[in-house]
Amino acid sequence: MEGIRSSTRSRDLLRKIKEFTLSILEALSEGRSPLIFIQSFRTYCTNLDSICSCRSNKPSGHEILTFQKESHVHRIDVLLRVLLIVQQLLQENKHASKRDIYYMHPLIFSDQSVVDRAINDICILLQCSRHNLNVVSVGNGLVMGWLRFFEAGRKFDCINSPNTAHTIPVLVEDVKDLSFRWLPHADLVSAALYILVVEKESVFQRLENDKFCSKNRCIVITGRGYPGVPTRRFLRLLMDKLSLPVYCLVDCDPYGFDILATYRFGSMQMAYDAKFLRVPQIQWLGAFPSDSENYDLPKQCLLPLTIEDKRKTEAMLQRCYLHQEVPDWRSELELMLQRGTKFEIEALSVHSLSFLSEVYIPSKIQEIKSICQV
Amino acid sequence: MDDLSKSSMKFFSDQQLCFADILLPHEVQVRIQVTVLNFLNILSSPDPAISDLPLINRKSSNSRVSEGILTDVSWIFLSHSFCSRSLMKANATKAFIRVWKVMEMCFEILIQDKRVTQRELFYKLLCDSPHYFSSQLQVNRTIQDVVALLRCSRYSLGIMASSKGLVAGRILLQEPNQEAVDCSACGSSGYAISGDLNLLESLVMKTDARYIVVVEKVHAIFQRLAEDNVFNQIPSILLTAKGYPDIATRFLLHRMSRAFPDLPILALVDWYGSATRTKDLFFQLSHSSISKNPAGLAILSTYKFGSIGMGLEAYRYACNVKWLGLRGDDLQLIPQQSLAPLKPRDLQIARSLISSRILQDNYRQELAVMMQSGQRAEIEALYSNGYDFLVKYLAKKIVQANYI
């Protein structure tokens, strides 16, 4: 995405790091504590009384780190150490994971979460994304279907094998020549018509086994649970370049819903970067509580919501975006809580293994299309 | 076991071996039909009886160790001791019925020429026979019963499994009628190993590597090595299964070891890592093993010998894996601050590994050193010497042939 400009980006960041350090030194040499001003971001709030600005990408507040507060001292120590490591990474043009960074000083850092927070703070201070710092995440996603691109010399091509799964590239910068059009002959043009995001690997496997992409011209992605940063960036890249409709298929349970919300609104953890990671156009394909009647789900497949599930659902219902942006999502979630039951996508395969590929998904997509046309 | 029976065991070990076949769908269907016919035969005989189902016993008492005579490879396998599922035992009648139910379900699936995931199978059984199935664990155990009864692999029954394995490096993999994939150009995410064993079987492999390096963890190690293109500096193939190896990864590694017998297989694992299981890792019965950071040596042992947990399928995929690191002599490379004290569970695992009869002596010595030092370290600790240190470490050890 920033490809060619990455070296200028690095130089920029290195300069900012120097400036930041100088400002701290200046403060110290004048005998006062440096004040480190860190903005806070969030993807949602639970203040339902007024219209909030959570989607405006503006900070929701700030904190000021200072040596005068004992609780801040360790945090500043960690921040500076991580900053030093980041500087090295940028200077040597190397990449490291958050875990690698933790291992540089495991006894001082004491926990991975401490490092994670420092990295987030640095991103906010330097006004950049995590990957700009050369900090990478583990890749975990899979993609298959009508897509063609190059990644670091490897060609991912659907031409002969739309049903072959590939790992989603870890460094989205490496993705080049993205195309979803296939021209086997000059006069024939085929293209992907939509992107389907599925929560679980097992559902991805089902679609693979059913050769879903041979019969449906689409791209299928899974983040294998809560999507990691590479998966979210990749999906965002596809959206930016291809502008296709995106449908999301999750289990009808609180965690499925949370995953859907992560794709759509971003995660709290990465709130400062949400504008680059979220996909606002993503639509909830299923599964809905109402699907259990509409698709004849046997009662045994409806599992009861646990106390944890109920707590989580109640907490999620307080999120501002459920009242402002997507009130229709809220009514489904309320229905789930009311009924006190949940079910997984696999339950839809009970009557027939090909039910998901041949009936459920196509009919759901048709439903969404007809609503949009009204 | 005294020497005499040990040596006669070795001589007859192959006769003792009980294994699961990899079969085509119609072959499995036939075995199911034969089981049904046998049962009906006995039921309709002049002296009718409800026969028991004989299953290969998956307990450690039925495990044997085969020590390679002509090769360096040893493995764990299950022998011919049987246990049974019987309708006649009062509190075990449901287990008996469950085996039949799963066989029926698998038969239907195979006839349709399809596959299922274990979760899908759970839901189907839950709806079809709610009196008999109430949890995923029950379904998984019953599947293992069917494997032990029909002596065919889980995959042959039509049950899909995913794989977490990745390959990178100097190897070309080609599926039939596809372009070859060059795994050295797969970026740091590598080539995803499919869960489809038939597909893995059909891969055509070409390599000019001199080593195969098996890595325990993806995060810091596999990705780092792939990004640093270590396989161009040391011509090698990198493989990882993100922790405890699944069948598909072991299958592929085994194929590689057969196809390229001159390539030493070297393992890079944590010095302990943090264990999540208290049971003896060699002798656990649950099939799916998805723990966060099992003891590094136990992971190495699974690649090397197999495990009882993989039951009848294990023996096939044992490979001659050598232990590259982390080992005792690597401790000096790690600063004090990156070492952590051993947890009680680590000691427990170490003790059971040491007492395992399959472990070779030099491994036992290493373990003893570890236990004595009272410390553990993860591979990433090597980064404190700089990011490129891992590659230098690997290169040095390989060149010095410093592996056991």
PDB file of C-alpha atoms in Angstrom, chain B residues 63-263:
ATOM      1  CA  SER B  63       2.046 -49.863  23.189  1.00  0.00           C
ATOM      2  CA  ARG B  64       5.285 -51.223  21.971  1.00  0.00           C
ATOM      3  CA  VAL B  65       8.505 -49.692  20.861  1.00  0.00           C
ATOM      4  CA  SER B  66      10.170 -50.777  17.701  1.00  0.00           C
ATOM      5  CA  GLU B  67      13.840 -50.044  17.697  1.00  0.00           C
ATOM      6  CA  GLY B  68      15.207 -49.705  14.219  1.00  0.00           C
ATOM      7  CA  ILE B  69      17.594 -52.480  13.349  1.00  0.00           C
ATOM      8  CA  LEU B  70      18.785 -51.445   9.928  1.00  0.00           C
ATOM      9  CA  THR B  71      17.725 -47.845  10.189  1.00  0.00           C
ATOM     10  CA  ASP B  72      18.001 -45.143  12.841  1.00  0.00           C
ATOM     11  CA  VAL B  73      14.297 -44.861  13.134  1.00  0.00           C
ATOM     12  CA  SER B  74      12.415 -46.111  16.161  1.00  0.00           C
ATOM     13  CA  TRP B  75       8.747 -45.798  16.648  1.00  0.00           C
ATOM     14  CA  ILE B  76       5.864 -46.355  18.963  1.00  0.00           C
ATOM     15  CA  PHE B  77       3.106 -48.616  17.777  1.00  0.00           C
ATOM     16  CA  LEU B  78       0.067 -50.392  19.059  1.00  0.00           C
ATOM     17  CA  SER B  79      -0.032 -54.139  19.174  1.00  0.00           C
ATOM     18  CA  HIS B  80      -2.737 -56.749  19.002  1.00  0.00           C
ATOM     19  CA  SER B  81      -4.193 -56.489  22.429  1.00  0.00           C
ATOM     20  CA  PHE B  82      -7.916 -55.947  22.213  1.00  0.00           C
ATOM     21  CA  CYS B  83     -10.495 -54.342  24.329  1.00  0.00           C
ATOM     22  CA  SER B  84     -14.090 -54.543  23.386  1.00  0.00           C
ATOM     23  CA  ARG B  85     -17.281 -52.635  23.209  1.00  0.00           C
ATOM     24  CA  SER B  86     -20.080 -54.850  24.377  1.00  0.00           C
ATOM     25  CA  LEU B  87     -23.814 -54.597  24.607  1.00  0.00           C
ATOM     26  CA  MET B  88     -23.712 -56.977  27.529  1.00  0.00           C
ATOM     27  CA  LYS B  89     -21.893 -54.684  29.918  1.00  0.00           C
ATOM     28  CA  ALA B  90     -24.488 -52.666  31.761  1.00  0.00           C
ATOM     29  CA  ASN B  91     -22.847 -49.268  31.831  1.00  0.00           C
ATOM     30  CA  ALA B  92     -21.147 -49.615  28.458  1.00  0.00           C
ATOM     31  CA  THR B  93     -24.103 -50.314  26.192  1.00  0.00           C
ATOM     32  CA  LYS B  94     -24.235 -46.780  24.873  1.00  0.00           C
ATOM     33  CA  ALA B  95     -20.580 -46.877  23.884  1.00  0.00           C
ATOM     34  CA  PHE B  96     -21.363 -49.999  21.881  1.00  0.00           C
ATOM     35  CA  ILE B  97     -24.257 -48.345  20.066  1.00  0.00           C
ATOM     36  CA  ARG B  98     -22.218 -45.205  19.427  1.00  0.00           C
ATOM     37  CA  VAL B  99     -19.670 -47.163  17.414  1.00  0.00           C
ATOM     38  CA  TRP B 100     -22.406 -48.470  15.127  1.00  0.00           C
ATOM     39  CA  LYS B 101     -23.965 -45.026  14.775  1.00  0.00           C
ATOM     40  CA  VAL B 102     -20.692 -43.449  13.715  1.00  0.00           C
ATOM     41  CA  MET B 103     -20.024 -46.269  11.252  1.00  0.00           C
ATOM     42  CA  GLU B 104     -23.454 -45.750   9.749  1.00  0.00           C
ATOM     43  CA  MET B 105     -22.923 -42.020   9.442  1.00  0.00           C
ATOM     44  CA  CYS B 106     -19.495 -42.416   7.863  1.00  0.00           C
ATOM     45  CA  PHE B 107     -20.884 -44.979   5.445  1.00  0.00           C
ATOM     46  CA  GLU B 108     -23.551 -42.523   4.287  1.00  0.00           C
ATOM     47  CA  ILE B 109     -20.985 -39.771   3.869  1.00  0.00           C
ATOM     48  CA  LEU B 110     -18.590 -41.942   1.903  1.00  0.00           C
ATOM     49  CA  ILE B 111     -21.387 -43.065  -0.412  1.00  0.00           C
ATOM     50  CA  GLN B 112     -22.016 -39.424  -1.260  1.00  0.00           C
ATOM     51  CA  ASP B 113     -18.317 -39.071  -2.022  1.00  0.00           C
ATOM     52  CA  LYS B 114     -18.023 -36.281   0.537  1.00  0.00           C
ATOM     53  CA  ARG B 115     -16.089 -35.446   3.671  1.00  0.00           C
ATOM     54  CA  VAL B 116     -17.108 -33.991   7.027  1.00  0.00           C
ATOM     55  CA  THR B 117     -15.387 -32.083   9.794  1.00  0.00           C
ATOM     56  CA  GLN B 118     -15.571 -33.538  13.300  1.00  0.00           C
ATOM     57  CA  ARG B 119     -17.835 -30.695  14.331  1.00  0.00           C
ATOM     58  CA  GLU B 120     -20.289 -31.347  11.495  1.00  0.00           C
ATOM     59  CA  LEU B 121     -20.307 -35.021  12.435  1.00  0.00           C
ATOM     60  CA  PHE B 122     -21.120 -34.037  16.005  1.00  0.00           C
ATOM     61  CA  TYR B 123     -24.179 -32.073  14.934  1.00  0.00           C
ATOM     62  CA  LYS B 124     -25.385 -34.789  12.602  1.00  0.00           C
ATOM     63  CA  LEU B 125     -25.095 -37.395  15.346  1.00  0.00           C
ATOM     64  CA  LEU B 126     -26.644 -35.048  17.884  1.00  0.00           C
ATOM     65  CA  CYS B 127     -29.720 -34.684  15.709  1.00  0.00           C
ATOM     66  CA  ASP B 128     -29.850 -38.234  14.459  1.00  0.00           C
ATOM     67  CA  SER B 129     -29.281 -39.947  17.823  1.00  0.00           C
ATOM     68  CA  PRO B 130     -29.689 -37.466  20.668  1.00  0.00           C
ATOM     69  CA  HIS B 131     -29.896 -40.263  23.246  1.00  0.00           C
ATOM     70  CA  TYR B 132     -26.421 -41.441  22.488  1.00  0.00           C
ATOM     71  CA  PHE B 133     -24.379 -38.368  21.704  1.00  0.00           C
ATOM     72  CA  SER B 134     -24.141 -35.304  23.861  1.00  0.00           C
ATOM     73  CA  SER B 135     -20.637 -33.906  23.440  1.00  0.00           C
ATOM     74  CA  GLN B 136     -17.893 -33.410  20.902  1.00  0.00           C
ATOM     75  CA  LEU B 137     -15.515 -35.375  23.093  1.00  0.00           C
ATOM     76  CA  GLN B 138     -17.760 -38.404  22.942  1.00  0.00           C
ATOM     77  CA  VAL B 139     -17.893 -38.171  19.163  1.00  0.00           C
ATOM     78  CA  ASN B 140     -14.099 -37.887  18.938  1.00  0.00           C
ATOM     79  CA  ARG B 141     -13.588 -40.924  21.165  1.00  0.00           C
ATOM     80  CA  THR B 142     -16.080 -42.938  19.167  1.00  0.00           C
ATOM     81  CA  ILE B 143     -14.302 -42.013  15.958  1.00  0.00           C
ATOM     82  CA  GLN B 144     -11.123 -43.404  17.493  1.00  0.00           C
ATOM     83  CA  ASP B 145     -13.073 -46.559  18.371  1.00  0.00           C
ATOM     84  CA  VAL B 146     -14.096 -46.939  14.742  1.00  0.00           C
ATOM     85  CA  VAL B 147     -10.497 -46.417  13.629  1.00  0.00           C
ATOM     86  CA  ALA B 148      -9.434 -49.092  16.088  1.00  0.00           C
ATOM     87  CA  LEU B 149     -12.191 -51.435  14.903  1.00  0.00           C
ATOM     88  CA  LEU B 150     -11.909 -51.061  11.149  1.00  0.00           C
ATOM     89  CA  ARG B 151      -8.184 -50.372  11.291  1.00  0.00           C
ATOM     90  CA  CYS B 152      -8.353 -47.599   8.765  1.00  0.00           C
ATOM     91  CA  SER B 153      -7.208 -44.029   9.185  1.00  0.00           C
ATOM     92  CA  ARG B 154      -9.566 -41.329  10.384  1.00  0.00           C
ATOM     93  CA  TYR B 155      -9.090 -39.590   7.099  1.00  0.00           C
ATOM     94  CA  SER B 156     -10.211 -42.700   5.194  1.00  0.00           C
ATOM     95  CA  LEU B 157     -13.481 -42.576   7.121  1.00  0.00           C
ATOM     96  CA  GLY B 158     -14.179 -39.273   5.406  1.00  0.00           C
ATOM     97  CA  ILE B 159     -13.309 -36.999   8.293  1.00  0.00           C
ATOM     98  CA  MET B 160     -11.529 -33.832   7.269  1.00  0.00           C
ATOM     99  CA  ALA B 161      -8.877 -32.402   9.437  1.00  0.00           C
ATOM    100  CA  SER B 162      -7.197 -29.113   9.005  1.00  0.00           C
ATOM    101  CA  SER B 163      -3.520 -28.649   9.123  1.00  0.00           C
ATOM    102  CA  LYS B 164      -1.588 -25.855  10.718  1.00  0.00           C
ATOM    103  CA  GLY B 165       1.577 -26.801   8.937  1.00  0.00           C
ATOM    104  CA  LEU B 166       3.667 -24.503   6.773  1.00  0.00           C
ATOM    105  CA  VAL B 167       6.577 -25.129   4.420  1.00  0.00           C
ATOM    106  CA  ALA B 168       9.127 -22.648   3.123  1.00  0.00           C
ATOM    107  CA  GLY B 169      12.464 -22.973   1.428  1.00  0.00           C
ATOM    108  CA  ARG B 170      14.175 -24.692  -1.405  1.00  0.00           C
ATOM    109  CA  ILE B 171      11.505 -27.112  -2.503  1.00  0.00           C
ATOM    110  CA  LEU B 172       9.105 -27.166  -5.418  1.00  0.00           C
ATOM    111  CA  LEU B 173       5.689 -28.663  -4.740  1.00  0.00           C
ATOM    112  CA  GLN B 174       3.434 -29.519  -7.610  1.00  0.00           C
ATOM    113  CA  GLU B 175      -0.122 -30.729  -7.450  1.00  0.00           C
ATOM    114  CA  PRO B 176      -1.260 -32.769 -10.450  1.00  0.00           C
ATOM    115  CA  ASN B 177      -2.168 -30.494 -13.378  1.00  0.00           C
ATOM    116  CA  GLN B 178      -1.013 -27.401 -11.564  1.00  0.00           C
ATOM    117  CA  GLU B 179       1.974 -25.143 -11.736  1.00  0.00           C
ATOM    118  CA  ALA B 180       4.744 -25.966  -9.312  1.00  0.00           C
ATOM    119  CA  VAL B 181       4.856 -23.776  -6.239  1.00  0.00           C
ATOM    120  CA  ASP B 182       8.297 -22.514  -5.316  1.00  0.00           C
ATOM    121  CA  CYS B 183       8.319 -22.468  -1.534  1.00  0.00           C
ATOM    122  CA  SER B 184      11.293 -20.129  -1.393  1.00  0.00           C
ATOM    123  CA  ALA B 185       9.110 -17.450  -2.970  1.00  0.00           C
ATOM    124  CA  CYS B 186       6.176 -17.768  -0.618  1.00  0.00           C
ATOM    125  CA  GLY B 187       6.966 -14.768   1.506  1.00  0.00           C
ATOM    126  CA  SER B 188       7.190 -15.135   5.236  1.00  0.00           C
ATOM    127  CA  SER B 189       3.815 -16.827   5.464  1.00  0.00           C
ATOM    128  CA  GLY B 190       4.999 -19.960   3.656  1.00  0.00           C
ATOM    129  CA  TYR B 191       3.049 -22.620   1.792  1.00  0.00           C
ATOM    130  CA  ALA B 192       0.057 -23.906   3.762  1.00  0.00           C
ATOM    131  CA  ILE B 193       0.043 -27.679   4.127  1.00  0.00           C
ATOM    132  CA  SER B 194      -3.370 -28.999   3.182  1.00  0.00           C
ATOM    133  CA  GLY B 195      -5.306 -31.288   5.512  1.00  0.00           C
ATOM    134  CA  ASP B 196      -6.143 -33.459   2.507  1.00  0.00           C
ATOM    135  CA  LEU B 197      -3.826 -36.471   2.732  1.00  0.00           C
ATOM    136  CA  ASN B 198      -4.702 -37.639  -0.781  1.00  0.00           C
ATOM    137  CA  LEU B 199      -3.533 -34.317  -2.118  1.00  0.00           C
ATOM    138  CA  LEU B 200      -0.317 -34.487  -0.109  1.00  0.00           C
ATOM    139  CA  GLU B 201       0.261 -37.986  -1.423  1.00  0.00           C
ATOM    140  CA  SER B 202      -0.022 -36.738  -4.993  1.00  0.00           C
ATOM    141  CA  LEU B 203       2.407 -33.825  -4.626  1.00  0.00           C
ATOM    142  CA  VAL B 204       5.471 -34.033  -6.799  1.00  0.00           C
ATOM    143  CA  MET B 205       8.461 -32.732  -4.853  1.00  0.00           C
ATOM    144  CA  LYS B 206      11.769 -31.427  -6.124  1.00  0.00           C
ATOM    145  CA  THR B 207      14.543 -29.951  -4.049  1.00  0.00           C
ATOM    146  CA  ASP B 208      18.152 -28.919  -4.019  1.00  0.00           C
ATOM    147  CA  ALA B 209      18.244 -28.383  -0.289  1.00  0.00           C
ATOM    148  CA  ARG B 210      20.752 -30.105   1.941  1.00  0.00           C
ATOM    149  CA  TYR B 211      18.774 -30.007   5.199  1.00  0.00           C
ATOM    150  CA  ILE B 212      15.251 -30.016   6.492  1.00  0.00           C
ATOM    151  CA  VAL B 213      14.731 -27.798   9.532  1.00  0.00           C
ATOM    152  CA  VAL B 214      11.661 -28.444  11.640  1.00  0.00           C
ATOM    153  CA  VAL B 215      10.695 -25.527  13.802  1.00  0.00           C
ATOM    154  CA  GLU B 216       8.350 -25.572  16.764  1.00  0.00           C
ATOM    155  CA  LYS B 217       6.915 -22.092  16.613  1.00  0.00           C
ATOM    156  CA  VAL B 218       5.689 -19.956  13.796  1.00  0.00           C
ATOM    157  CA  HIS B 219       5.676 -16.568  15.422  1.00  0.00           C
ATOM    158  CA  ALA B 220       9.210 -15.709  16.074  1.00  0.00           C
ATOM    159  CA  ILE B 221      11.057 -18.484  14.360  1.00  0.00           C
ATOM    160  CA  PHE B 222       9.558 -19.748  11.133  1.00  0.00           C
ATOM    161  CA  GLN B 223       8.526 -16.302   9.938  1.00  0.00           C
ATOM    162  CA  ARG B 224      11.824 -14.750  10.909  1.00  0.00           C
ATOM    163  CA  LEU B 225      13.857 -17.447   9.152  1.00  0.00           C
ATOM    164  CA  ALA B 226      11.630 -17.272   6.063  1.00  0.00           C
ATOM    165  CA  GLU B 227      11.905 -13.504   5.936  1.00  0.00           C
ATOM    166  CA  ASP B 228      15.668 -13.603   6.333  1.00  0.00           C
ATOM    167  CA  ASN B 229      15.791 -16.139   3.487  1.00  0.00           C
ATOM    168  CA  VAL B 230      17.853 -18.462   5.620  1.00  0.00           C
ATOM    169  CA  PHE B 231      17.253 -21.209   3.108  1.00  0.00           C
ATOM    170  CA  ASN B 232      19.306 -19.373   0.535  1.00  0.00           C
ATOM    171  CA  GLN B 233      22.247 -19.056   2.885  1.00  0.00           C
ATOM    172  CA  ILE B 234      21.954 -22.621   4.089  1.00  0.00           C
ATOM    173  CA  PRO B 235      20.185 -24.611   1.367  1.00  0.00           C
ATOM    174  CA  SER B 236      17.282 -25.987   3.368  1.00  0.00           C
ATOM    175  CA  ILE B 237      13.590 -26.588   3.703  1.00  0.00           C
ATOM    176  CA  LEU B 238      11.723 -25.096   6.667  1.00  0.00           C
ATOM    177  CA  LEU B 239       8.744 -26.808   8.179  1.00  0.00           C
ATOM    178  CA  THR B 240       6.505 -25.993  11.118  1.00  0.00           C
ATOM    179  CA  ALA B 241       3.234 -27.240  12.513  1.00  0.00           C
ATOM    180  CA  LYS B 242       2.708 -24.450  15.021  1.00  0.00           C
ATOM    181  CA  GLY B 243       3.382 -26.581  18.045  1.00  0.00           C
ATOM    182  CA  TYR B 244       2.298 -30.183  18.300  1.00  0.00           C
ATOM    183  CA  PRO B 245       2.382 -31.608  14.766  1.00  0.00           C
ATOM    184  CA  ASP B 246      -0.852 -32.716  13.142  1.00  0.00           C
ATOM    185  CA  ILE B 247      -1.127 -35.777  10.946  1.00  0.00           C
ATOM    186  CA  ALA B 248      -0.870 -33.867   7.672  1.00  0.00           C
ATOM    187  CA  THR B 249       2.381 -32.158   8.630  1.00  0.00           C
ATOM    188  CA  ARG B 250       3.906 -35.405   9.835  1.00  0.00           C
ATOM    189  CA  PHE B 251       2.707 -37.112   6.681  1.00  0.00           C
ATOM    190  CA  LEU B 252       4.407 -34.553   4.472  1.00  0.00           C
ATOM    191  CA  LEU B 253       7.596 -34.637   6.480  1.00  0.00           C
ATOM    192  CA  HIS B 254       7.618 -38.397   6.234  1.00  0.00           C
ATOM    193  CA  ARG B 255       7.170 -38.217   2.461  1.00  0.00           C
ATOM    194  CA  MET B 256      10.055 -35.795   2.259  1.00  0.00           C
ATOM    195  CA  SER B 257      12.262 -38.050   4.340  1.00  0.00           C
ATOM    196  CA  ARG B 258      11.472 -40.959   2.048  1.00  0.00           C
ATOM    197  CA  ALA B 259      11.885 -38.948  -1.137  1.00  0.00           C
ATOM    198  CA  PHE B 260      15.111 -37.284  -0.005  1.00  0.00           C
ATOM    199  CA  PRO B 261      16.753 -39.762   2.355  1.00  0.00           C
ATOM    200  CA  ASP B 262      20.086 -37.926   2.325  1.00  0.00           C
ATOM    201  CA  LEU B 263      18.657 -34.805   3.906  1.00  0.00           C
TER     202      LEU B 263
END
